[in-house]
């Protein structure tokens, strides 16, 4: 399944991927819950207008971070995955590049902020800039852990950062702190995580070897810039709704859109879990040709679709119940409609997240950049056209149109590995199960939210099994992943597998 040489190594490789997906999912689920908790704290303390201002400045963090390594992070991960013996030298190169770029951005950005803006805005922008340079995507330790397929360590760092952030948010709310203090909690939490990651890397793996060569550094940067520009475009079109609403509408409209964004888009962490866990595998297998890539790619696509469709149905039908549960102040009622609209694009979001790393593993990050630029143009055009009249709904429409554009371009690029009929054969059973789930959820929509969720999950799982959407080999791999953690019942499952 992973392009290995024997069935046993196939299972071992798939089990390792499954373990990494499990670690990353666990970390990201906890992170998402912390994000929701922080959003609720901020929304209830600051109100829709104050939260809108916070969301505007916080949206600048990933925007700035996306290019603060010149896109080299993904290239470093790919190259270490292909040749781990070069890890210490590549780590040294990464530190040199990151230090030079971050230092220049901090100097230039800080100087411009204090020259152009009033002290309050300059302080806010300086805090945001410092946080962006230490964003999770910019942590060099994380790049190395990914290359070595140590999602457990990456997830640990994520939780260190998130726990520090939400603790700071809670402290600021208790003390009635200013907007600057709320934003500064992210900067402090990121700094702590950066230090912890460097310590773990030096103790558990290796230390950097500094032997910079201009030709090698130049090659890394030239390969990284297209990916970095693509990430800048991704963040921009993900946040352009916030930026355009801030300009063309109001802070309250920003809040409604951001609630929908925070409750739908971050679900992409489920997609990213498998995308990042398979990224080192794809980086190696792509050197062996399409035949080595196709089996793993088909399994990855199936995972994306199987997971995205029930989330779409759940968010679509439960949004009316979810928003009042999370927000008790006035001004958030329209968020339910925004969530329903945004949820319809989850399948495209999941597939695009996978394409981001798949195309980079194939050394085709320039093509992904073109896809993102197309999506950005479409998103901005829809926003300019619709936001003045429809507010947050116009921003939602632009977001979906951008995702669809990226999906079309990326799938066209991957047609040599998978065709349209492959997608249809992979999707029809999960789609039928999701439709059945939606009918069940709709029929019990007046019940308690927990019961609605349980009924939906059971209905979807039952229909997947009835339609045989999950093969016997896939069930066997799931068992192997379970056994690998030594959980209760593992010994019995292992004996049963040996007998079969």
Tab-separated table of C-alpha atoms in Angstrom:
chain	number	residue	atom	x	y	z
A	1	UNK	CA	0.000	0.000	0.000
A	2	UNK	CA	2.927	2.328	0.560
A	3	UNK	CA	4.865	1.263	-2.481
A	4	UNK	CA	6.992	-1.193	-0.508
A	5	UNK	CA	8.554	-4.421	-1.743
A	6	UNK	CA	6.521	-6.960	0.217
A	7	UNK	CA	3.126	-7.238	1.856
A	8	UNK	CA	4.678	-7.307	5.303
A	9	UNK	CA	6.578	-4.066	4.698
A	10	UNK	CA	3.396	-2.599	3.223
A	11	UNK	CA	1.583	-3.274	6.472
A	12	UNK	CA	4.483	-1.995	8.568
A	13	UNK	CA	4.659	1.220	6.555
A	14	UNK	CA	0.903	1.713	6.727
A	15	UNK	CA	0.994	1.052	10.468
A	16	UNK	CA	3.679	3.707	10.951
A	17	UNK	CA	1.588	6.177	8.964
A	18	UNK	CA	-1.444	5.212	11.044
A	19	UNK	CA	0.452	5.800	14.279
A	20	UNK	CA	1.610	9.211	13.109
A	21	UNK	CA	-1.890	10.119	11.974
A	22	UNK	CA	-3.180	9.077	15.406
A	23	UNK	CA	-0.619	11.185	17.249
A	24	UNK	CA	-1.248	14.196	15.059
A	25	UNK	CA	-5.017	13.811	15.238
A	26	UNK	CA	-4.922	13.591	19.015
A	27	UNK	CA	-2.779	16.710	19.241
A	28	UNK	CA	-4.829	18.620	16.704
A	29	UNK	CA	-8.151	17.648	18.279
A	30	UNK	CA	-6.952	18.930	21.628
A	31	UNK	CA	-5.589	22.018	19.878
A	32	UNK	CA	-8.916	22.604	18.121
A	33	UNK	CA	-10.793	22.303	21.406
A	34	UNK	CA	-8.390	24.806	22.942
A	35	UNK	CA	-8.955	27.112	19.954
A	36	UNK	CA	-12.703	26.918	20.442
A	37	UNK	CA	-12.272	27.567	24.162
A	38	UNK	CA	-10.104	30.588	23.436
A	39	UNK	CA	-12.603	31.843	20.865
A	40	UNK	CA	-15.447	31.508	23.375
A	41	UNK	CA	-13.439	33.334	26.054
A	42	UNK	CA	-12.570	36.125	23.650
A	43	UNK	CA	-16.068	36.396	22.191
A	44	UNK	CA	-17.830	36.492	25.539
A	45	UNK	CA	-15.316	38.893	27.114
A	46	UNK	CA	-14.701	41.256	24.190
A	47	UNK	CA	-18.111	41.073	22.481
A	48	UNK	CA	-18.604	40.821	18.723
A	49	UNK	CA	-16.933	44.164	17.952
A	50	UNK	CA	-13.940	43.633	20.250
A	51	UNK	CA	-13.510	40.065	19.069
A	52	UNK	CA	-13.636	41.295	15.479
A	53	UNK	CA	-10.706	43.648	16.192
A	54	UNK	CA	-8.760	40.818	17.844
A	55	UNK	CA	-9.488	38.532	14.887
A	56	UNK	CA	-8.256	41.189	12.464
A	57	UNK	CA	-4.844	41.516	14.132
A	58	UNK	CA	-4.514	37.795	14.851
A	59	UNK	CA	-5.213	37.075	11.172
A	60	UNK	CA	-1.974	38.907	10.366
A	61	UNK	CA	0.116	36.304	12.245
A	62	UNK	CA	-0.229	33.418	9.756
A	63	UNK	CA	-0.166	35.913	6.901
A	64	UNK	CA	3.267	37.221	7.912
A	65	UNK	CA	4.484	33.781	9.001
A	66	UNK	CA	3.742	32.213	5.639
A	67	UNK	CA	6.793	33.823	4.036
A	68	UNK	CA	9.087	34.364	7.003
A	69	UNK	CA	11.109	31.268	6.062
A	70	UNK	CA	10.902	31.883	2.284
A	71	UNK	CA	9.088	28.534	2.040
A	72	UNK	CA	12.263	26.634	2.923
A	73	UNK	CA	10.647	24.683	5.781
A	74	UNK	CA	8.771	22.265	3.512
A	75	UNK	CA	11.877	21.773	1.367
A	76	UNK	CA	14.042	21.031	4.418
A	77	UNK	CA	11.508	18.432	5.569
A	78	UNK	CA	11.425	16.824	2.116
A	79	UNK	CA	15.198	16.670	1.773
A	80	UNK	CA	15.769	15.217	5.254
A	81	UNK	CA	13.052	12.613	4.589
A	82	UNK	CA	14.884	11.568	1.422
A	83	UNK	CA	18.321	11.455	3.055
A	84	UNK	CA	18.306	11.476	6.850
A	85	UNK	CA	22.088	11.307	7.024
A	86	UNK	CA	22.111	14.923	5.823
A	87	UNK	CA	19.853	15.978	8.714
A	88	UNK	CA	22.421	17.864	10.851
A	89	UNK	CA	23.746	19.839	7.879
A	90	UNK	CA	20.264	20.662	6.606
A	91	UNK	CA	19.281	21.702	10.124
A	92	UNK	CA	22.225	24.102	10.185
A	93	UNK	CA	21.223	25.503	6.799
A	94	UNK	CA	17.644	25.958	8.011
A	95	UNK	CA	18.762	27.883	11.081
A	96	UNK	CA	20.953	30.187	8.984
A	97	UNK	CA	18.156	30.957	6.518
A	98	UNK	CA	15.501	31.398	9.185
A	99	UNK	CA	17.684	33.654	11.341
A	100	UNK	CA	18.598	35.905	8.411
A	101	UNK	CA	15.039	36.269	7.120
A	102	UNK	CA	13.464	36.724	10.559
A	103	UNK	CA	16.035	39.294	11.607
A	104	UNK	CA	15.467	41.316	8.454
A	105	UNK	CA	11.675	41.162	8.809
A	106	UNK	CA	11.780	42.194	12.457
A	107	UNK	CA	14.090	45.121	11.750
A	108	UNK	CA	12.254	46.410	8.674
A	109	UNK	CA	8.741	45.658	9.908
A	110	UNK	CA	9.308	47.110	13.352
A	111	UNK	CA	10.875	50.259	11.946
A	112	UNK	CA	8.022	50.810	9.500
A	113	UNK	CA	5.360	50.187	12.152
A	114	UNK	CA	6.786	52.774	14.547
A	115	UNK	CA	7.407	55.243	11.729
A	116	UNK	CA	3.970	55.108	10.105
A	117	UNK	CA	1.450	54.312	12.853
A	118	UNK	CA	0.478	55.719	16.223
A	119	UNK	CA	2.034	54.061	19.322
A	120	UNK	CA	-0.934	51.746	19.982
A	121	UNK	CA	-1.103	50.352	16.469
A	122	UNK	CA	2.682	50.181	16.252
A	123	UNK	CA	2.765	48.136	19.454
A	124	UNK	CA	0.037	45.810	18.185
A	125	UNK	CA	1.832	45.274	14.878
A	126	UNK	CA	5.190	44.678	16.573
A	127	UNK	CA	3.652	42.046	18.855
A	128	UNK	CA	1.982	40.405	15.860
A	129	UNK	CA	5.245	40.438	13.886
A	130	UNK	CA	7.173	38.798	16.725
A	131	UNK	CA	4.500	36.107	17.064
A	132	UNK	CA	4.493	35.460	13.316
A	133	UNK	CA	8.237	34.818	13.244
A	134	UNK	CA	7.746	32.095	15.892
A	135	UNK	CA	4.522	30.640	14.479
A	136	UNK	CA	4.177	26.848	14.650
A	137	UNK	CA	4.750	26.566	10.907
A	138	UNK	CA	8.054	28.404	11.380
A	139	UNK	CA	9.474	26.174	14.121
A	140	UNK	CA	12.595	24.462	12.755
A	141	UNK	CA	12.268	21.630	15.277
A	142	UNK	CA	8.862	20.828	13.812
A	143	UNK	CA	10.345	20.617	10.308
A	144	UNK	CA	12.856	18.013	11.490
A	145	UNK	CA	10.340	15.995	13.509
A	146	UNK	CA	8.113	15.756	10.427
A	147	UNK	CA	10.979	14.507	8.275
A	148	UNK	CA	11.755	11.788	10.818
A	149	UNK	CA	8.056	10.856	11.034
A	150	UNK	CA	7.853	11.805	14.721
A	151	UNK	CA	4.382	13.277	14.839
A	152	UNK	CA	4.278	12.481	18.547
A	153	UNK	CA	6.946	15.095	19.246
A	154	UNK	CA	5.346	17.591	16.875
A	155	UNK	CA	1.988	17.166	18.621
A	156	UNK	CA	3.645	17.678	21.987
A	157	UNK	CA	5.043	21.021	20.860
A	158	UNK	CA	1.667	22.070	19.496
A	159	UNK	CA	0.018	21.434	22.850
A	160	UNK	CA	2.763	23.311	24.712
A	161	UNK	CA	2.025	26.332	22.534
A	162	UNK	CA	-1.760	26.082	22.726
A	163	UNK	CA	-1.955	25.534	26.470
A	164	UNK	CA	0.293	28.526	27.046
A	165	UNK	CA	-1.862	30.650	24.731
A	166	UNK	CA	-5.238	29.796	26.250
A	167	UNK	CA	-3.842	30.166	29.772
A	168	UNK	CA	-2.690	33.649	28.835
A	169	UNK	CA	-6.095	34.455	27.321
A	170	UNK	CA	-7.834	33.330	30.509
A	171	UNK	CA	-5.465	35.407	32.646
A	172	UNK	CA	-6.022	38.479	30.473
A	173	UNK	CA	-9.795	38.050	30.697
A	174	UNK	CA	-9.616	37.699	34.480
A	175	UNK	CA	-7.476	40.828	34.768
A	176	UNK	CA	-9.474	42.868	32.234
A	177	UNK	CA	-6.362	43.338	30.120
A	178	UNK	CA	-5.992	45.346	26.928
A	179	UNK	CA	-5.992	44.076	23.344
A	180	UNK	CA	-2.189	44.294	23.289
A	181	UNK	CA	-1.967	41.894	26.223
A	182	UNK	CA	-4.375	39.428	24.626
A	183	UNK	CA	-2.231	39.341	21.480
A	184	UNK	CA	1.028	39.183	23.441
A	185	UNK	CA	-0.022	35.895	25.046
A	186	UNK	CA	0.461	34.221	21.661
A	187	UNK	CA	3.973	35.656	21.339
A	188	UNK	CA	4.949	34.414	24.793
A	189	UNK	CA	3.461	30.956	24.228
A	190	UNK	CA	5.236	30.602	20.878
A	191	UNK	CA	8.578	31.547	22.462
A	192	UNK	CA	8.190	28.868	25.134
A	193	UNK	CA	7.362	26.237	22.507
A	194	UNK	CA	10.369	27.272	20.422
A	195	UNK	CA	12.701	26.687	23.365
A	196	UNK	CA	11.148	23.344	24.273
A	197	UNK	CA	11.423	22.133	20.667
A	198	UNK	CA	15.095	23.074	20.384
A	199	UNK	CA	15.834	21.246	23.641
A	200	UNK	CA	14.034	18.053	22.546
A	201	UNK	CA	15.716	18.105	19.136
A	202	UNK	CA	19.205	18.414	20.602
A	203	UNK	CA	18.573	15.696	23.195
A	204	UNK	CA	16.603	13.148	21.138
A	205	UNK	CA	18.031	13.496	17.616
A	206	UNK	CA	21.000	15.691	16.748
A	207	UNK	CA	22.444	19.155	16.874
A	208	UNK	CA	22.951	21.363	13.836
A	209	UNK	CA	26.127	21.218	11.795
A	210	UNK	CA	26.912	24.645	10.387
A	211	UNK	CA	28.656	24.281	7.030
A	212	UNK	CA	26.818	26.795	4.839
A	213	UNK	CA	27.573	26.850	1.135
A	214	UNK	CA	26.090	29.620	-0.963
A	215	UNK	CA	25.164	27.318	-3.859
A	216	UNK	CA	23.293	24.929	-1.568
A	217	UNK	CA	21.568	27.728	0.354
A	218	UNK	CA	20.576	29.364	-2.917
A	219	UNK	CA	19.117	26.109	-4.228
A	220	UNK	CA	17.040	25.603	-1.070
A	221	UNK	CA	15.739	29.164	-1.229
A	222	UNK	CA	14.869	28.978	-4.934
A	223	UNK	CA	12.972	25.740	-4.360
A	224	UNK	CA	11.275	27.132	-1.277
A	225	UNK	CA	10.093	30.496	-2.601
A	226	UNK	CA	7.253	29.061	-4.758
A	227	UNK	CA	5.958	27.095	-1.765
A	228	UNK	CA	6.319	30.132	0.486
A	229	UNK	CA	4.437	32.319	-1.974
A	230	UNK	CA	1.757	29.635	-2.218
A	231	UNK	CA	1.416	29.577	1.573
A	232	UNK	CA	1.193	33.366	1.572
A	233	UNK	CA	-1.575	33.096	-0.987
A	234	UNK	CA	-3.318	30.368	1.042
A	235	UNK	CA	-3.259	32.449	4.203
A	236	UNK	CA	-4.305	35.569	2.330
A	237	UNK	CA	-7.294	33.980	0.632
A	238	UNK	CA	-8.166	32.279	3.915
A	239	UNK	CA	-8.059	35.660	5.650
A	240	UNK	CA	-9.042	37.934	2.810
A	241	UNK	CA	-12.634	37.630	3.945
A	242	UNK	CA	-11.675	39.149	7.300
A	243	UNK	CA	-9.608	41.880	5.662
A	244	UNK	CA	-12.281	42.800	3.107
A	245	UNK	CA	-15.102	42.700	5.653
A	246	UNK	CA	-13.068	45.004	7.903
A	247	UNK	CA	-12.846	47.454	4.995
A	248	UNK	CA	-16.188	47.026	3.222
A	249	UNK	CA	-18.506	46.067	6.095
A	250	UNK	CA	-18.146	46.151	9.891
A	251	UNK	CA	-16.378	44.477	12.814
A	252	UNK	CA	-19.569	42.552	13.611
A	253	UNK	CA	-19.574	41.090	10.090
A	254	UNK	CA	-15.932	40.116	10.627
A	255	UNK	CA	-16.935	38.279	13.809
A	256	UNK	CA	-19.705	36.304	12.067
A	257	UNK	CA	-17.408	35.228	9.251
A	258	UNK	CA	-14.585	34.391	11.639
A	259	UNK	CA	-16.809	32.168	13.783
A	260	UNK	CA	-17.730	30.168	10.674
A	261	UNK	CA	-14.083	30.084	9.624
A	262	UNK	CA	-12.910	28.911	13.052
A	263	UNK	CA	-15.552	26.174	13.249
A	264	UNK	CA	-15.106	24.835	9.706
A	265	UNK	CA	-11.670	25.585	8.266
A	266	UNK	CA	-9.639	24.297	11.239
A	267	UNK	CA	-11.298	20.908	10.719
A	268	UNK	CA	-8.712	20.664	7.973
A	269	UNK	CA	-6.345	19.517	10.726
A	270	UNK	CA	-7.869	16.070	10.170
A	271	UNK	CA	-6.790	16.219	6.544
A	272	UNK	CA	-3.398	17.621	7.475
A	273	UNK	CA	-2.841	14.719	9.870
A	274	UNK	CA	-2.697	12.228	7.019
A	275	UNK	CA	-1.108	14.701	4.589
A	276	UNK	CA	1.837	15.409	6.884
A	277	UNK	CA	2.164	11.764	7.930
A	278	UNK	CA	2.419	10.651	4.295
A	279	UNK	CA	4.572	13.598	3.156
A	280	UNK	CA	7.917	11.889	3.943
A	281	UNK	CA	6.663	8.692	2.265
A	282	UNK	CA	5.569	10.554	-0.872
A	283	UNK	CA	8.878	12.460	-0.894
A	284	UNK	CA	10.748	9.155	-1.158
A	285	UNK	CA	8.303	7.187	-3.324
A	286	UNK	CA	7.953	9.884	-5.977
A	287	UNK	CA	11.579	9.201	-6.932
A	288	UNK	CA	10.449	5.689	-7.949
A	289	UNK	CA	7.703	6.815	-10.322
A	290	UNK	CA	3.879	6.939	-10.476
A	291	UNK	CA	3.431	3.225	-9.743
A	292	UNK	CA	4.968	3.693	-6.300
A	293	UNK	CA	2.836	6.755	-5.522
A	294	UNK	CA	-0.605	5.673	-6.765
A	295	UNK	CA	-1.555	3.083	-4.071
A	296	UNK	CA	-0.812	5.396	-1.160
A	297	UNK	CA	-2.420	8.316	-2.953
A	298	UNK	CA	-5.680	6.430	-3.496
A	299	UNK	CA	-5.780	5.469	0.170
A	300	UNK	CA	-5.089	9.061	1.206
A	301	UNK	CA	-7.865	10.398	-1.032
A	302	UNK	CA	-10.297	7.861	0.374
A	303	UNK	CA	-9.414	8.955	3.907
A	304	UNK	CA	-10.010	12.606	3.039
A	305	UNK	CA	-13.439	11.914	1.560
A	306	UNK	CA	-14.575	9.463	4.252
A	307	UNK	CA	-13.789	11.998	6.973
A	308	UNK	CA	-14.841	15.234	5.248
A	309	UNK	CA	-18.358	14.206	4.239
A	310	UNK	CA	-19.776	13.449	7.716
A	311	UNK	CA	-18.221	16.637	9.068
A	312	UNK	CA	-19.993	18.530	6.304
A	313	UNK	CA	-23.328	16.950	7.198
A	314	UNK	CA	-22.819	17.478	10.925
A	315	UNK	CA	-21.908	21.154	10.668
A	316	UNK	CA	-24.640	21.866	8.153
A	317	UNK	CA	-27.468	20.459	10.254
A	318	UNK	CA	-26.154	21.283	13.750
A	319	UNK	CA	-25.085	24.908	13.258
A	320	UNK	CA	-28.367	26.345	14.596
A	321	UNK	CA	-27.814	24.477	17.850
A	322	UNK	CA	-24.073	25.005	18.066
A	323	UNK	CA	-23.842	28.805	17.894
A	324	UNK	CA	-26.204	29.579	20.839
A	325	UNK	CA	-24.356	26.964	22.879
A	326	UNK	CA	-21.016	28.724	22.384
A	327	UNK	CA	-22.011	32.400	22.354
A	328	UNK	CA	-24.388	33.955	24.849
A	329	UNK	CA	-24.066	37.608	23.877
A	330	UNK	CA	-26.098	39.238	21.135
A	331	UNK	CA	-24.713	39.657	17.650
A	332	UNK	CA	-23.718	36.077	16.762
A	333	UNK	CA	-27.033	34.696	15.444
A	334	UNK	CA	-26.000	35.037	11.793
A	335	UNK	CA	-22.980	32.791	12.340
A	336	UNK	CA	-25.165	29.674	11.984
A	337	UNK	CA	-25.914	30.501	8.349
A	338	UNK	CA	-22.248	31.259	7.706
A	339	UNK	CA	-21.277	27.862	9.134
A	340	UNK	CA	-23.752	26.060	6.876
A	341	UNK	CA	-22.360	27.786	3.803
A	342	UNK	CA	-18.716	27.181	4.736
A	343	UNK	CA	-19.313	23.516	5.604
A	344	UNK	CA	-20.213	22.692	2.001
A	345	UNK	CA	-16.595	23.195	0.944
A	346	UNK	CA	-14.940	20.799	3.387
A	347	UNK	CA	-14.247	18.087	0.797
A	348	UNK	CA	-12.434	20.591	-1.437
A	349	UNK	CA	-10.525	21.953	1.555
A	350	UNK	CA	-9.377	18.473	2.568
A	351	UNK	CA	-8.298	17.547	-0.941
A	352	UNK	CA	-6.437	20.827	-1.416
A	353	UNK	CA	-4.531	20.370	1.836
A	354	UNK	CA	-3.352	16.995	0.603
A	355	UNK	CA	-2.373	18.405	-2.804
A	356	UNK	CA	-0.262	21.086	-1.108
A	357	UNK	CA	2.192	18.541	0.279
A	358	UNK	CA	1.812	15.975	-2.479
A	359	UNK	CA	2.838	18.421	-5.201
A	360	UNK	CA	5.724	19.669	-3.049
A	361	UNK	CA	6.896	16.077	-2.555
A	362	UNK	CA	6.891	15.820	-6.357
A	363	UNK	CA	9.013	18.996	-6.697
A	364	UNK	CA	6.017	20.707	-8.342
A	365	UNK	CA	5.486	23.493	-5.847
A	366	UNK	CA	5.426	26.026	-8.701
A	367	UNK	CA	2.262	24.420	-10.045
A	368	UNK	CA	0.665	24.573	-6.615
A	369	UNK	CA	1.569	28.264	-6.496
A	370	UNK	CA	-0.322	28.817	-9.756
A	371	UNK	CA	-3.356	27.012	-8.326
A	372	UNK	CA	-3.299	29.188	-5.216
A	373	UNK	CA	-2.932	32.393	-7.216
A	374	UNK	CA	-5.964	31.398	-9.261
A	375	UNK	CA	-7.930	30.710	-6.081
A	376	UNK	CA	-6.849	34.013	-4.572
A	377	UNK	CA	-7.979	35.996	-7.615
A	378	UNK	CA	-11.357	34.248	-7.638
A	379	UNK	CA	-11.806	34.741	-3.884
A	380	UNK	CA	-10.997	38.447	-4.090
A	381	UNK	CA	-13.250	38.956	-7.112
A	382	UNK	CA	-16.203	37.291	-5.398
A	383	UNK	CA	-15.548	39.304	-2.243
A	384	UNK	CA	-15.411	42.637	-4.036
A	385	UNK	CA	-18.608	41.792	-5.880
A	386	UNK	CA	-20.660	40.301	-3.036
A	387	UNK	CA	-19.451	41.695	0.318
A	388	UNK	CA	-20.884	45.226	-0.132
A	389	UNK	CA	-24.374	43.734	-0.571
A	390	UNK	CA	-24.250	40.454	1.352
A	391	UNK	CA	-21.615	41.029	4.042
A	392	UNK	CA	-20.303	37.846	5.650
A	393	UNK	CA	-22.178	35.653	3.150
A	394	UNK	CA	-20.242	37.276	0.322
A	395	UNK	CA	-16.991	36.467	2.114
A	396	UNK	CA	-18.115	32.844	2.554
A	397	UNK	CA	-18.947	32.574	-1.151
A	398	UNK	CA	-15.531	33.937	-2.077
A	399	UNK	CA	-13.832	31.420	0.200
A	400	UNK	CA	-15.667	28.497	-1.402
A	401	UNK	CA	-15.027	29.724	-4.943
A	402	UNK	CA	-11.311	29.993	-4.196
A	403	UNK	CA	-11.159	26.448	-2.809
A	404	UNK	CA	-12.988	25.062	-5.850
A	405	UNK	CA	-10.550	26.792	-8.192
A	406	UNK	CA	-7.539	25.320	-6.390
A	407	UNK	CA	-9.144	21.877	-6.407
A	408	UNK	CA	-9.680	21.913	-10.176
A	409	UNK	CA	-6.110	23.006	-10.954
A	410	UNK	CA	-4.509	20.516	-8.541
A	411	UNK	CA	-6.570	17.549	-9.690
A	412	UNK	CA	-5.703	18.325	-13.299
A	413	UNK	CA	-2.025	18.222	-12.317
A	414	UNK	CA	-2.464	14.853	-10.590
A	415	UNK	CA	-4.325	13.246	-13.493
A	416	UNK	CA	-1.298	11.080	-14.386
A	417	UNK	CA	-1.671	9.382	-11.004
A	418	UNK	CA	-5.461	9.366	-10.567
A	419	UNK	CA	-8.304	10.126	-12.950
A	420	UNK	CA	-11.822	11.451	-12.580
A	421	UNK	CA	-13.282	7.941	-12.474
A	422	UNK	CA	-10.926	7.040	-9.631
A	423	UNK	CA	-12.409	9.914	-7.645
A	424	UNK	CA	-15.961	8.826	-8.467
A	425	UNK	CA	-15.308	5.209	-7.474
A	426	UNK	CA	-13.684	6.363	-4.248
A	427	UNK	CA	-16.369	8.892	-3.318
A	428	UNK	CA	-19.760	7.364	-4.104
A	429	UNK	CA	-20.026	5.041	-1.097
A	430	UNK	CA	-18.972	7.661	1.499
A	431	UNK	CA	-21.278	10.169	-0.205
A	432	UNK	CA	-24.244	7.801	0.045
A	433	UNK	CA	-23.421	7.168	3.711
A	434	UNK	CA	-23.182	10.913	4.391
A	435	UNK	CA	-26.576	11.534	2.759
A	436	UNK	CA	-28.098	8.864	4.988
A	437	UNK	CA	-26.396	10.442	8.006
A	438	UNK	CA	-27.799	13.847	7.066
A	439	UNK	CA	-31.331	12.444	6.920
A	440	UNK	CA	-30.917	10.865	10.351
A	441	UNK	CA	-29.492	14.050	11.876
A	442	UNK	CA	-32.283	16.137	10.356
A	443	UNK	CA	-34.939	13.791	11.734
A	444	UNK	CA	-33.603	14.121	15.317
A	445	UNK	CA	-32.601	17.796	15.088
A	446	UNK	CA	-34.735	18.756	18.107
A	447	UNK	CA	-32.917	16.325	20.423
A	448	UNK	CA	-29.965	17.134	22.666
A	449	UNK	CA	-26.848	18.085	20.713
A	450	UNK	CA	-24.913	15.099	22.056
A	451	UNK	CA	-27.649	12.705	20.928
A	452	UNK	CA	-27.721	14.307	17.485
A	453	UNK	CA	-23.975	13.771	17.137
A	454	UNK	CA	-24.126	10.185	18.377
A	455	UNK	CA	-26.998	9.340	16.028
A	456	UNK	CA	-25.115	10.849	13.095
A	457	UNK	CA	-21.893	8.960	13.824
A	458	UNK	CA	-23.697	5.637	14.256
A	459	UNK	CA	-25.735	6.144	11.085
A	460	UNK	CA	-22.653	7.016	9.038
A	461	UNK	CA	-20.576	4.120	10.388
A	462	UNK	CA	-23.397	1.636	9.847
A	463	UNK	CA	-23.921	2.740	6.258
A	464	UNK	CA	-20.167	2.625	5.524
A	465	UNK	CA	-20.114	-0.983	6.692
A	466	UNK	CA	-23.308	-1.840	4.833
A	467	UNK	CA	-21.887	-0.441	1.592
A	468	UNK	CA	-18.498	-2.086	2.232
A	469	UNK	CA	-16.749	1.252	1.927
A	470	UNK	CA	-13.958	0.000	4.217
A	471	UNK	CA	-12.050	-3.019	2.870
A	472	UNK	CA	-10.775	-5.992	4.866
A	473	UNK	CA	-7.171	-4.862	4.297
A	474	UNK	CA	-7.972	-1.408	5.695
A	475	UNK	CA	-9.609	-2.936	8.759
A	476	UNK	CA	-6.501	-5.076	9.254
A	477	UNK	CA	-4.275	-1.988	9.131
A	478	UNK	CA	-6.483	-0.250	11.703
A	479	UNK	CA	-6.055	-3.283	13.950
A	480	UNK	CA	-2.279	-3.138	13.515
A	481	UNK	CA	-2.257	0.534	14.470
A	482	UNK	CA	-4.329	-0.235	17.562
A	483	UNK	CA	-2.017	-3.102	18.543
A	484	UNK	CA	1.067	-0.894	18.048
A	485	UNK	CA	-0.051	1.304	20.955
A	486	UNK	CA	-0.394	-1.687	23.293
A	487	UNK	CA	-3.969	-0.755	24.151
A	488	UNK	CA	-6.366	-3.141	25.953
A	489	UNK	CA	-7.131	-6.169	23.791
A	490	UNK	CA	-3.977	-5.771	21.690
A	491	UNK	CA	-2.616	-9.212	22.579
A	492	UNK	CA	-5.829	-10.925	21.498
A	493	UNK	CA	-5.918	-9.004	18.209
A	494	UNK	CA	-2.274	-9.872	17.548
A	495	UNK	CA	-2.862	-13.586	18.123
A	496	UNK	CA	-5.905	-13.500	15.839
A	497	UNK	CA	-3.860	-11.816	13.105
A	498	UNK	CA	-1.090	-14.419	13.414
A	499	UNK	CA	-3.598	-17.269	13.121
A	500	UNK	CA	-5.121	-15.728	9.999
